[in-house]
Amino acid sequence: MLSIKNLTVSVNDKQILKGINLEIKAGEIHAIMGPNGSGKSTLSHILSGKSGYEVTGGSVTYQGKDLLEMPPEIRSREGVFLAFQYPVEIPGVSNIYLLKAALNAMRKHHGQPEVDAMDFLTLVKHKVKLLEMDEKFLYRAVNEGFSGGEKKRNEILQMAILEPKLCILDETDSGLDIDALKIVSEGVNSLRSPERSFVMVTHYQRLLDYIKPDFVHVLAHGQIVKSGGAELALELEEKGYSWLEDLAVAQ
Amino acid sequence: MSSINAVTASRYAADYPSLKARLPGQGLAWLEHLRTEAFNTFSQHGFPSPREEEWRYTNVSAIEKKLFTPSLTITANAVSQDDLSAYQLQDTWSVVLVDGHFSAADSLLAGLPATVIVMSMAEALVTQADLVERHLGQAVHHDEHSFIAFNSAWFTDGVFIHIPAKQLLAKPIQILHLVTQADVLATTRNVVIVDELAEATLIETFAATGESLAYLSAAVTEVFIAQNAQLTGYKLQSESDKAYHFCGTYVKQARDARFTQHNFEFGGLLARNDTHTDLNQAAECTLNGLYSGINRQHIDNHTRINHLQPHAISRELYKGILDDRARGVFQGRVIVAEQAQKTDSQMNNRNLLLSNDAEVDTKPQLEIYADDVKCAHGMTVGQLDEKSVFYLQSRGVDNDTARNMLTFAFANEMVDKITVRSLHDQVLEHVLSRFPQEGVNKEWL
C-alpha cells in the first residue's frame, strides 16, 4: 500500500525527517509515537501534500505510484485521507456541502456519476448515527464553534463517508476526553478492513487501548528509532520516551 | 426665521427656495423651522468633505458636480411588473417609493392589522402630525453631518411606521426604494416606531429599474424601539452601478430593547451607509454587514454604537470582499459612557481582497469611559486562508474550486443569517452572480 524509503525532509533548511523507512501493507494499522518535536506531524503533512516542506531525499510510493508527485486533491481522490490534528473552521460552508463536494470530486475522478441526492442523505445519516452525532451538525458550518471532540468526530465522519484506502490520523486523540475517545475509536474500528490501512500518529499510548495497532514505531529526532508490536507502546507508557531519545542521539 | 444665505457652499441650495413650497408637511410650523435650520446648515457646509474625520476616506464631491434634481411627483406606471417583481418580496407587506414618492399602486399592504400604521410620510404629516413631530429629528440631529441636514431640508416623502404595544407582526414590512429615471434625486425620510413588547421585521431595499442610471438616493430612517420591544432590520443596497447612495439608520433603543441589522451593500458607484444606535440599560444590538465591491465601486460603512447605560450588549460583524479597483471603508465606533458599567461589546471587521488594486480602509474606534466593561475588537485584511485551501484540497477539492468555495463562503456566512426566505434567496443570487462560481454548486446549498 505505502512504501516510504529513506525520506528526508527540511523546513526552512532545517532537517526535520532524517531518513524514514516504513512499509505499510493493506489492512495494517501502524502507530507512530514519539515526543513533541520528533517529526510526527511533519510525516503526516508530507503524506497528505501540505506545502511548506522540502523533500530533500528518498521516496514515497503509494499503490505503485509516486505519492510526492501528486497534488493534495489527487492524493485524496486516490484514497489518502488525513484526519487533521487541528481541523479548520470554514464559516459559510455547511458540513453537508463539504461532504457532497468531497465525495463527488472522488467519484468524478474514478469516472463515476454524481451521487444521487437521496442515496447520499441516507448514507450520511447512517454514518452520523454511527458516530453518535446530532444530524443538526450536517447543516452547521464546517467545524465552526465545534468543541475539540466534535471537530475530531467530524474528521472521522468525513473519513467514514469517503472510505479512503490509507487513513492517516494525526493526533486524533489529543484533547479528547475518554467518552469522545471511545466514540472516535469505535468509528475507526468500524472502518477496519483488509483493504484499508491506518497510520495513527499519537503522543499518548491510551489511544492504542481502543484501536489495537499491528505495529508501533517510535519516532525521535526525525528518525524511527525503534519498531515493534503493540507491546512496544506499553513499554513506552512505562519507561517514557527519554531512553529512546538517547538512542536516537547515539545513532 | 433665519433667511436663506446668498452665498452658499452648494449649487443645490440655489434651487431650494422654489422646491421648498412644494414639499410635504406645508403649514406645520415645527417642520418649517426644522427644514429652514437644516437648509441653513447644509448651505453653509455643502456635502461632507474628506476633511471631516468621519468622511476621511469618502469623497462625495462628484455629487456637487452632477446636480441631481428631485422628482416632484410620481410618474404613473413608471414601474413595470417585471421591475417590481425583481425586488418586491411577496411574503411581506411592501411599501414602494418610486423616485422618492410613495406609490400606492405598487405597494402591497392588504391584510395589515388595523392597529398598525404603514403609510407615506406625506400622508403621516397630515394625519399623524403629532406623532411624527415627536419623533422626526429625534434619533438624529441635522448637525450630525450635512447629509442629514440635506435630507431634513429636501425630503420629498418617505414611510411612517407605527407598531403598537405587544403587536407581533406575521410578516416583515419591506420599504422598496426604486429609482426609474436618470439624474434624479430621491430624498426620503422614514420614521419607525416599535412600541413596548412589540416585535417586527423591516427590510429596506434600494434598487433602480434601469441599468446604469446615474442618480442620488439619500435616505434617512429614524427608529425608536420602546422598552423590551424588538426590531430586526435588513438592508439590501443594490443600486445601479452609476448611482450615488447615502443611507443612514439612526436608532434609539429603550431599556431591554433589541435591534438587529443585517446590511448588504452591493450596488452604487459610491455608497455610504451609516448605522448608529443608542443603547439604554440592558438593550442589545447586533450589527452585521457584508459589502462587496467590484470595478471602481466605493463602499463606505459607518457604524456607531453608544452604550449609554449599564448592562447593554453589542455585537458587530462586518465583512468586505473587494475585487478589481474597488475600495471599501469600515469605520466602527463604540462609545461606552461613564455610567455604562458591565457593557459587553464585540466588534469585528474582516476583509478579503481579491485583487492587488483593491483597497480597504478599516478604522475601529473604542472610546471607553467606564471601568468595568468587556470590549473586544478585531480587524483583518487579507487573502484567503491557505490552511483552509489545503483543508479542502485534502478532501479532494481542487485548488481553484477550493478558492471559489472559500470566497463564496466568506460572503455566505452573512447570507446564512437571513431568516426571511425570499430575501435570503435574493441576496444569495446577488452573491453568486458577483464572484467566480465555478465549482460552487447551487443545488447543494
PDB file of N, CA and C in Angstrom, chain B residues 3 33 35 87 96 107 118 130 149 167 199-200 236 240 250 283 307 324 376 380 391 420 442:
ATOM      1  N   SER B   3     -32.979  83.838   7.407  1.00  0.00           N
ATOM      2  CA  SER B   3     -33.135  83.971   5.962  1.00  0.00           C
ATOM      3  C   SER B   3     -32.178  83.037   5.240  1.00  0.00           C
ATOM      4  N   HIS B  33     -39.667  75.109  10.553  1.00  0.00           N
ATOM      5  CA  HIS B  33     -38.493  75.526  11.323  1.00  0.00           C
ATOM      6  C   HIS B  33     -37.324  74.548  11.108  1.00  0.00           C
ATOM      7  N   ARG B  35     -36.842  72.432   8.643  1.00  0.00           N
ATOM      8  CA  ARG B  35     -36.328  72.459   7.268  1.00  0.00           C
ATOM      9  C   ARG B  35     -35.431  73.686   7.057  1.00  0.00           C
ATOM     10  N   TYR B  87     -37.614  42.930  -7.226  1.00  0.00           N
ATOM     11  CA  TYR B  87     -37.200  43.315  -5.868  1.00  0.00           C
ATOM     12  C   TYR B  87     -38.285  43.241  -4.806  1.00  0.00           C
ATOM     13  N   VAL B  96     -43.792  50.852  -1.500  1.00  0.00           N
ATOM     14  CA  VAL B  96     -42.875  51.176  -2.591  1.00  0.00           C
ATOM     15  C   VAL B  96     -42.733  52.689  -2.721  1.00  0.00           C
ATOM     16  N   SER B 107     -47.658  49.269  -4.015  1.00  0.00           N
ATOM     17  CA  SER B 107     -47.469  48.743  -2.659  1.00  0.00           C
ATOM     18  C   SER B 107     -48.411  47.586  -2.370  1.00  0.00           C
ATOM     19  N   VAL B 118     -48.816  51.861   8.507  1.00  0.00           N
ATOM     20  CA  VAL B 118     -47.757  51.910   7.496  1.00  0.00           C
ATOM     21  C   VAL B 118     -48.281  52.844   6.411  1.00  0.00           C
ATOM     22  N   ASP B 130     -48.868  64.865  15.043  1.00  0.00           N
ATOM     23  CA  ASP B 130     -48.311  64.933  16.404  1.00  0.00           C
ATOM     24  C   ASP B 130     -47.274  63.838  16.635  1.00  0.00           C
ATOM     25  N   ALA B 149     -28.611  67.041   7.296  1.00  0.00           N
ATOM     26  CA  ALA B 149     -29.200  68.366   7.074  1.00  0.00           C
ATOM     27  C   ALA B 149     -29.862  68.409   5.695  1.00  0.00           C
ATOM     28  N   GLN B 167     -47.801  44.219  19.758  1.00  0.00           N
ATOM     29  CA  GLN B 167     -48.156  43.694  18.434  1.00  0.00           C
ATOM     30  C   GLN B 167     -47.008  42.840  17.874  1.00  0.00           C
ATOM     31  N   GLU B 199     -42.898  43.290  18.309  1.00  0.00           N
ATOM     32  CA  GLU B 199     -41.776  42.718  17.551  1.00  0.00           C
ATOM     33  C   GLU B 199     -42.068  42.822  16.061  1.00  0.00           C
ATOM     34  N   ALA B 200     -41.094  43.290  15.327  1.00  0.00           N
ATOM     35  CA  ALA B 200     -41.319  43.466  13.888  1.00  0.00           C
ATOM     36  C   ALA B 200     -40.027  43.256  13.115  1.00  0.00           C
ATOM     37  N   LEU B 236     -30.911  45.736   1.798  1.00  0.00           N
ATOM     38  CA  LEU B 236     -30.256  45.254   0.584  1.00  0.00           C
ATOM     39  C   LEU B 236     -30.050  46.457  -0.322  1.00  0.00           C
ATOM     40  N   SER B 240     -27.946  51.049  -8.904  1.00  0.00           N
ATOM     41  CA  SER B 240     -27.286  50.874 -10.198  1.00  0.00           C
ATOM     42  C   SER B 240     -25.794  51.186 -10.055  1.00  0.00           C
ATOM     43  N   TYR B 250     -30.766  55.526  12.131  1.00  0.00           N
ATOM     44  CA  TYR B 250     -30.421  56.036  13.463  1.00  0.00           C
ATOM     45  C   TYR B 250     -31.454  55.514  14.446  1.00  0.00           C
ATOM     46  N   ALA B 283     -30.091  46.981  26.880  1.00  0.00           N
ATOM     47  CA  ALA B 283     -30.523  46.829  25.491  1.00  0.00           C
ATOM     48  C   ALA B 283     -29.465  46.009  24.748  1.00  0.00           C
ATOM     49  N   HIS B 307     -23.090  53.033  24.030  1.00  0.00           N
ATOM     50  CA  HIS B 307     -23.542  52.380  25.261  1.00  0.00           C
ATOM     51  C   HIS B 307     -23.758  53.487  26.289  1.00  0.00           C
ATOM     52  N   ASP B 324     -11.095  43.903  -8.219  1.00  0.00           N
ATOM     53  CA  ASP B 324     -10.744  44.924  -9.228  1.00  0.00           C
ATOM     54  C   ASP B 324     -10.107  46.139  -8.546  1.00  0.00           C
ATOM     55  N   ALA B 376     -14.212  44.108  23.074  1.00  0.00           N
ATOM     56  CA  ALA B 376     -13.199  43.479  22.224  1.00  0.00           C
ATOM     57  C   ALA B 376     -13.389  43.948  20.799  1.00  0.00           C
ATOM     58  N   THR B 380      -9.268  42.367  10.292  1.00  0.00           N
ATOM     59  CA  THR B 380      -8.322  41.680   9.414  1.00  0.00           C
ATOM     60  C   THR B 380      -8.516  42.150   7.973  1.00  0.00           C
ATOM     61  N   TYR B 391      -7.071  22.404   3.507  1.00  0.00           N
ATOM     62  CA  TYR B 391      -8.071  21.514   4.118  1.00  0.00           C
ATOM     63  C   TYR B 391      -9.046  21.001   3.054  1.00  0.00           C
ATOM     64  N   VAL B 420     -35.519  35.540   6.613  1.00  0.00           N
ATOM     65  CA  VAL B 420     -36.650  35.716   5.694  1.00  0.00           C
ATOM     66  C   VAL B 420     -36.264  35.007   4.387  1.00  0.00           C
ATOM     67  N   LYS B 442     -24.903  25.324  -6.679  1.00  0.00           N
ATOM     68  CA  LYS B 442     -26.059  25.963  -6.056  1.00  0.00           C
ATOM     69  C   LYS B 442     -27.039  24.945  -5.469  1.00  0.00           C
TER      70      LYS B 442
END
